[in-house]
Coordinates of C-alpha atoms in Angstrom, one line a residue:
M1 CA 85.4 77.5 125.3
I2 CA 88.8 78.3 125.8
L3 CA 91.2 77.9 122.8
I4 CA 94.9 77.3 122.8
N5 CA 96.6 78.1 119.3
G6 CA 93.1 77.9 117.7
I7 CA 92.2 74.5 119.3
P8 CA 89.5 73.8 122.1
A9 CA 91.2 72.9 125.3
S10 CA 90.2 71.6 128.7
K11 CA 90.2 73.8 131.7
E12 CA 93.0 71.6 133.2
L13 CA 95.1 72.2 130.1
V14 CA 94.8 75.7 129.9
T15 CA 96.1 76.2 133.3
I16 CA 98.8 73.7 132.4
F17 CA 99.4 76.2 129.5
S18 CA 99.1 79.3 131.3
M19 CA 101.4 78.1 134.4
V20 CA 104.1 77.0 131.6
K21 CA 103.9 80.0 129.6
G22 CA 104.7 82.3 132.4
S23 CA 107.9 80.3 133.4
T24 CA 111.3 80.1 132.0
L25 CA 114.3 77.9 131.9
E26 CA 115.8 79.8 135.3
N27 CA 112.4 79.6 137.3
P28 CA 110.6 76.1 135.2
V29 CA 107.0 75.5 136.9
K30 CA 107.3 72.3 138.9
T31 CA 105.1 69.2 138.5
K32 CA 103.8 69.6 142.3
D33 CA 102.6 73.0 141.5
L34 CA 100.6 71.7 138.3
K35 CA 99.3 69.0 140.4
N36 CA 98.3 71.5 142.8
A37 CA 96.4 73.9 140.6
T38 CA 94.9 71.1 138.3
G39 CA 94.1 68.2 140.8
L40 CA 95.8 66.0 138.2
S41 CA 98.2 63.2 138.5
E42 CA 101.5 63.4 137.9
R43 CA 101.2 61.2 135.0
M44 CA 98.3 63.1 133.8
I45 CA 100.4 66.1 134.0
R46 CA 103.1 64.7 131.6
D47 CA 100.0 63.6 129.3
G48 CA 98.7 67.1 129.3
I49 CA 102.6 68.6 128.7
N50 CA 102.7 65.9 125.5
N51 CA 99.5 67.0 124.5
L52 CA 100.3 70.8 124.5
R53 CA 103.4 70.0 122.7
F54 CA 101.8 67.9 119.9
T55 CA 98.8 68.5 119.3
Y56 CA 98.5 72.5 120.3
S57 CA 102.3 72.7 119.1
V58 CA 103.3 74.8 122.3
P59 CA 107.0 74.8 122.7
I60 CA 107.5 73.4 126.1
G61 CA 110.9 72.7 127.1
S62 CA 111.8 70.6 130.6
I63 CA 115.0 70.8 132.8
R64 CA 115.9 67.8 134.6
Q65 CA 118.5 69.3 137.0
A66 CA 118.1 68.1 140.7
T67 CA 118.1 71.8 142.4
N68 CA 116.1 73.2 139.1
N69 CA 113.4 70.8 137.6
G70 CA 110.6 71.9 136.2
Y71 CA 108.8 72.9 132.7
Y72 CA 109.0 76.1 130.8
F73 CA 108.1 78.0 127.7
I74 CA 110.8 77.8 125.3
R75 CA 111.5 81.3 124.0
N76 CA 114.6 81.4 122.1
Q77 CA 117.3 78.9 120.9
D78 CA 119.2 78.6 124.2
D79 CA 116.3 77.5 125.8
L80 CA 115.5 75.0 122.9
I81 CA 119.1 73.6 123.4
A82 CA 118.7 73.2 127.2
T83 CA 115.9 71.1 126.5
I84 CA 117.3 68.9 123.6
A85 CA 120.6 68.0 124.8
P86 CA 119.5 65.7 127.5
I87 CA 116.6 64.0 125.2
K88 CA 119.6 63.5 122.7
A89 CA 121.9 61.8 125.0
Q90 CA 119.2 59.8 126.5
A91 CA 118.2 58.6 123.3
K92 CA 121.9 57.5 122.4
Q93 CA 122.2 55.7 125.8
E94 CA 119.1 53.8 124.7
L95 CA 120.3 53.0 121.5
N96 CA 123.4 51.8 122.7
V97 CA 121.5 49.4 124.7
I98 CA 119.4 48.6 122.0
N99 CA 122.6 47.5 120.0
K100 CA 124.4 45.9 122.9
L101 CA 121.4 43.5 123.7
K102 CA 121.4 42.7 119.9
D103 CA 125.1 41.8 120.2
N104 CA 124.6 39.9 123.3
L105 CA 121.6 37.8 122.0
K106 CA 123.9 36.9 118.8
N107 CA 126.8 36.1 120.8
W108 CA 124.8 34.0 123.3
S109 CA 122.9 32.4 120.4
D110 CA 126.3 31.5 118.5
E111 CA 127.7 29.5 121.8
R112 CA 124.9 27.6 122.3

């Protein structure tokens, strides 16, 4: 039985963990490489990453730039900021959509 952070893990999860742990912000591991190594689907890879983040408390970052995307092990504050900034921006944008939809419904309902 292999453990990650003291918790038993599947062979596939250990493979994802090992590949991400060896990656950096400058050289992240690509989803296609994780798929090839594990045989898992893209969706299952994302689920595995979230499992590692939430169940195993592994600091895994992601970068979504067109030329340099993938997952990496967060080693310092700069790595953390590189992951958090786009997530915060996306959350803010989603909240704007929610608020606009609420306003639209109110305005639409008031007119009828």
